[in-house]
Every structure is written in structure tokens, then in C-alpha cells.
mmCIF file of C-alpha atoms in Angstrom:
data_model
loop_
_atom_site.group_PDB
_atom_site.id
_atom_site.type_symbol
_atom_site.label_atom_id
_atom_site.label_comp_id
_atom_site.label_asym_id
_atom_site.label_seq_id
_atom_site.Cartn_x
_atom_site.Cartn_y
_atom_site.Cartn_z
ATOM 1 C CA MET A 1209 -41.388 -0.065 49.881
ATOM 2 C CA PHE A 1210 -39.427 3.165 49.962
ATOM 3 C CA TRP A 1211 -41.266 6.337 49.419
ATOM 4 C CA ARG A 1212 -39.430 9.682 48.575
ATOM 5 C CA ILE A 1213 -41.126 13.083 48.862
ATOM 6 C CA THR A 1214 -40.224 15.561 46.398
ATOM 7 C CA HIS A 1215 -40.869 19.336 46.502
ATOM 8 C CA GLN A 1216 -41.276 20.777 42.883
ATOM 9 C CA ASN A 1217 -41.964 24.148 41.598
ATOM 10 C CA THR A 1218 -44.033 24.497 38.408
ATOM 11 C CA TYR A 1219 -42.085 27.669 37.371
ATOM 12 C CA PHE A 1220 -38.791 25.726 37.133
ATOM 13 C CA ASN A 1221 -40.302 22.586 35.799
ATOM 14 C CA GLU A 1222 -41.864 24.521 32.930
ATOM 15 C CA ARG A 1223 -38.676 26.290 31.991
ATOM 16 C CA PHE A 1224 -35.830 24.063 33.045
ATOM 17 C CA GLY A 1225 -37.334 20.462 33.449
ATOM 18 C CA ARG A 1226 -37.805 18.446 36.423
ATOM 19 C CA SER A 1227 -37.015 20.285 39.774
ATOM 20 C CA ASP A 1228 -36.548 18.996 43.326
ATOM 21 C CA PHE A 1229 -35.945 21.343 46.280
ATOM 22 C CA GLU A 1230 -34.815 20.487 49.620
ATOM 23 C CA GLU A 1231 -33.695 22.380 52.806
ATOM 24 C CA ILE A 1232 -29.880 22.828 53.234
ATOM 25 C CA VAL A 1233 -29.310 22.031 56.867
ATOM 26 C CA ASP A 1234 -25.425 21.840 56.815
ATOM 27 C CA ASN A 1235 -23.727 25.309 56.789
ATOM 28 C CA GLY A 1236 -20.679 23.844 55.094
ATOM 29 C CA VAL A 1237 -22.918 22.568 52.122
ATOM 30 C CA LEU A 1238 -24.841 26.022 52.151
ATOM 31 C CA GLY A 1239 -21.574 27.732 51.285
ATOM 32 C CA GLU A 1240 -20.638 25.306 48.426
ATOM 33 C CA ALA A 1241 -24.231 25.591 47.112
ATOM 34 C CA MET A 1242 -24.250 29.464 47.193
ATOM 35 C CA ALA A 1243 -20.824 29.534 45.513
ATOM 36 C CA TYR A 1244 -22.143 27.266 42.738
ATOM 37 C CA ILE A 1245 -25.298 29.392 42.196
ATOM 38 C CA MET A 1246 -23.341 32.723 42.233
ATOM 39 C CA LYS A 1247 -20.855 31.257 39.669
ATOM 40 C CA TYR A 1248 -23.749 30.874 37.085
ATOM 41 C CA ILE A 1249 -25.225 34.306 38.041
ATOM 42 C CA GLU A 1250 -22.107 36.130 37.448
ATOM 43 C CA LYS A 1251 -21.462 34.262 34.061
ATOM 44 C CA SER A 1252 -24.715 35.830 32.743
ATOM 45 C CA GLY A 1253 -23.667 39.346 33.969
ATOM 46 C CA GLU A 1254 -26.390 39.638 36.546
ATOM 47 C CA ARG A 1255 -25.894 41.091 39.955
ATOM 48 C CA ILE A 1256 -27.650 40.214 43.242
ATOM 49 C CA VAL A 1257 -28.589 43.040 45.494
ATOM 50 C CA TYR A 1258 -30.523 41.950 48.596
ATOM 51 C CA SER A 1259 -30.921 44.655 51.447
ATOM 52 C CA LYS A 1260 -34.572 43.537 52.770
ATOM 53 C CA ASN A 1261 -35.316 47.354 52.676
ATOM 54 C CA LEU A 1262 -32.262 48.354 54.788
ATOM 55 C CA PRO A 1263 -29.817 51.215 53.712
ATOM 56 C CA GLN A 1264 -27.526 50.143 51.108
ATOM 57 C CA PHE A 1265 -24.129 51.374 52.227
ATOM 58 C CA PHE A 1266 -22.884 51.478 55.740
ATOM 59 C CA LEU A 1267 -19.404 50.501 57.236
ATOM 60 C CA SER A 1268 -18.913 47.446 59.391
ATOM 61 C CA ASP A 1269 -16.139 44.990 60.248
ATOM 62 C CA ILE A 1270 -17.042 41.505 59.192
ATOM 63 C CA MET A 1271 -16.211 38.425 61.477
ATOM 64 C CA ASP A 1272 -15.286 35.236 59.739
ATOM 65 C CA TRP A 1273 -18.200 33.232 61.431
ATOM 66 C CA ASP A 1274 -20.645 35.537 59.779
ATOM 67 C CA ILE A 1275 -19.542 34.752 56.179
ATOM 68 C CA VAL A 1276 -21.481 32.063 54.342
ATOM 69 C CA CYS A 1277 -19.181 31.846 51.382
ATOM 70 C CA PRO A 1278 -16.854 34.128 49.427
ATOM 71 C CA TYR A 1279 -17.400 34.721 45.609
ATOM 72 C CA GLY A 1280 -16.641 36.820 42.805
ATOM 73 C CA GLU A 1281 -13.311 37.805 41.333
ATOM 74 C CA GLU A 1282 -10.404 36.551 43.689
ATOM 75 C CA GLU A 1283 -13.330 35.737 46.102
ATOM 76 C CA ARG A 1284 -13.141 39.210 47.526
ATOM 77 C CA LYS A 1285 -16.979 39.644 47.963
ATOM 78 C CA PHE A 1286 -18.932 37.707 50.541
ATOM 79 C CA ILE A 1287 -22.439 36.372 51.158
ATOM 80 C CA LEU A 1288 -23.245 37.096 54.801
ATOM 81 C CA SER A 1289 -25.673 35.209 57.140
ATOM 82 C CA ASP A 1290 -28.951 36.706 57.531
ATOM 83 C CA LYS A 1291 -28.103 38.054 61.129
ATOM 84 C CA PHE A 1292 -24.655 39.060 60.793
ATOM 85 C CA GLY A 1293 -22.980 41.132 63.528
ATOM 86 C CA CYS A 1294 -22.022 44.813 63.051
ATOM 87 C CA TRP A 1295 -18.899 46.086 64.306
ATOM 88 C CA ASP A 1296 -17.419 49.641 64.382
ATOM 89 C CA GLU A 1297 -13.884 49.868 64.970
ATOM 90 C CA GLY A 1298 -13.746 46.468 66.805
ATOM 91 C CA VAL A 1299 -16.598 47.404 69.035
ATOM 92 C CA TYR A 1300 -19.700 45.309 68.513
ATOM 93 C CA VAL A 1301 -22.775 47.462 67.961
ATOM 94 C CA GLY A 1302 -25.222 44.708 67.516
ATOM 95 C CA GLU A 1303 -26.975 42.175 65.038
ATOM 96 C CA VAL A 1304 -27.959 43.807 61.730
ATOM 97 C CA SER A 1305 -31.170 45.587 61.958
ATOM 98 C CA GLY A 1306 -32.643 49.037 61.145
ATOM 99 C CA ASP A 1307 -31.740 50.356 64.572
ATOM 100 C CA THR A 1308 -28.212 48.844 64.501
ATOM 101 C CA ILE A 1309 -27.582 50.228 60.986
ATOM 102 C CA ALA A 1310 -28.868 53.703 62.103
ATOM 103 C CA GLN A 1311 -25.827 53.697 64.597
ATOM 104 C CA MET A 1312 -23.107 52.608 62.040
ATOM 105 C CA PRO A 1313 -21.068 54.955 60.006
ATOM 106 C CA LYS A 1314 -22.370 55.567 56.388
ATOM 107 C CA VAL A 1315 -20.599 55.549 53.061
ATOM 108 C CA ASN A 1316 -21.637 57.664 50.127
#
């Protein structure tokens, strides 16, 4: 006999029907999943802003390995990994954190 464990959420079940949640462990699949979700969020005119209480605008170079997936018009916006590196003029400042951001140039 084969048993399958499902992880459901009553909020989603009541609004959208049956739900089944599972961890995404493959980064290649993670990017595809994020692009799929962002497509539907943008269709409704919504906008995601997630800063985890960090200042919103600072300048940093972004390395390819820190990009989870591109999205938006012409894929010119990016979803970054939670622990992306901050770079100033090609010099590594550190992993994103309050202390690192305090050292980064700011934008109005």
C-alpha cells in the first residue's frame, strides 16, 4: 500500500479548492515556480514589495548566482536569494543585512 502525505491550508482550500504544499528543493524549479507566480500577480496589477524591515533603496551590483529568476516586462526585474551579496563598484561589501546596507550607497 502506498501512502501520500499532503500539506493543506484551510485558507486556500476554502477560497480556491484543494491545496497541496510541498517544499521546493531544486533551485532550477524554484525559479520557474517564482516566475509562474509572478506572472499571475502582475496580471492583477499587484506589486510585491518585500524588504524584511530593511531600507528600501540602496545601490548594489548583483551577481548572476544571486538571481532566483527574472520577471516583469522584458524580464528586467529580478527576485534575489534571501542572502544575496552586496557589491559596491566591484568590491564585495558582505551578505545583505542591516549592517551591510548601512555601508552601501543610498538612492532617493
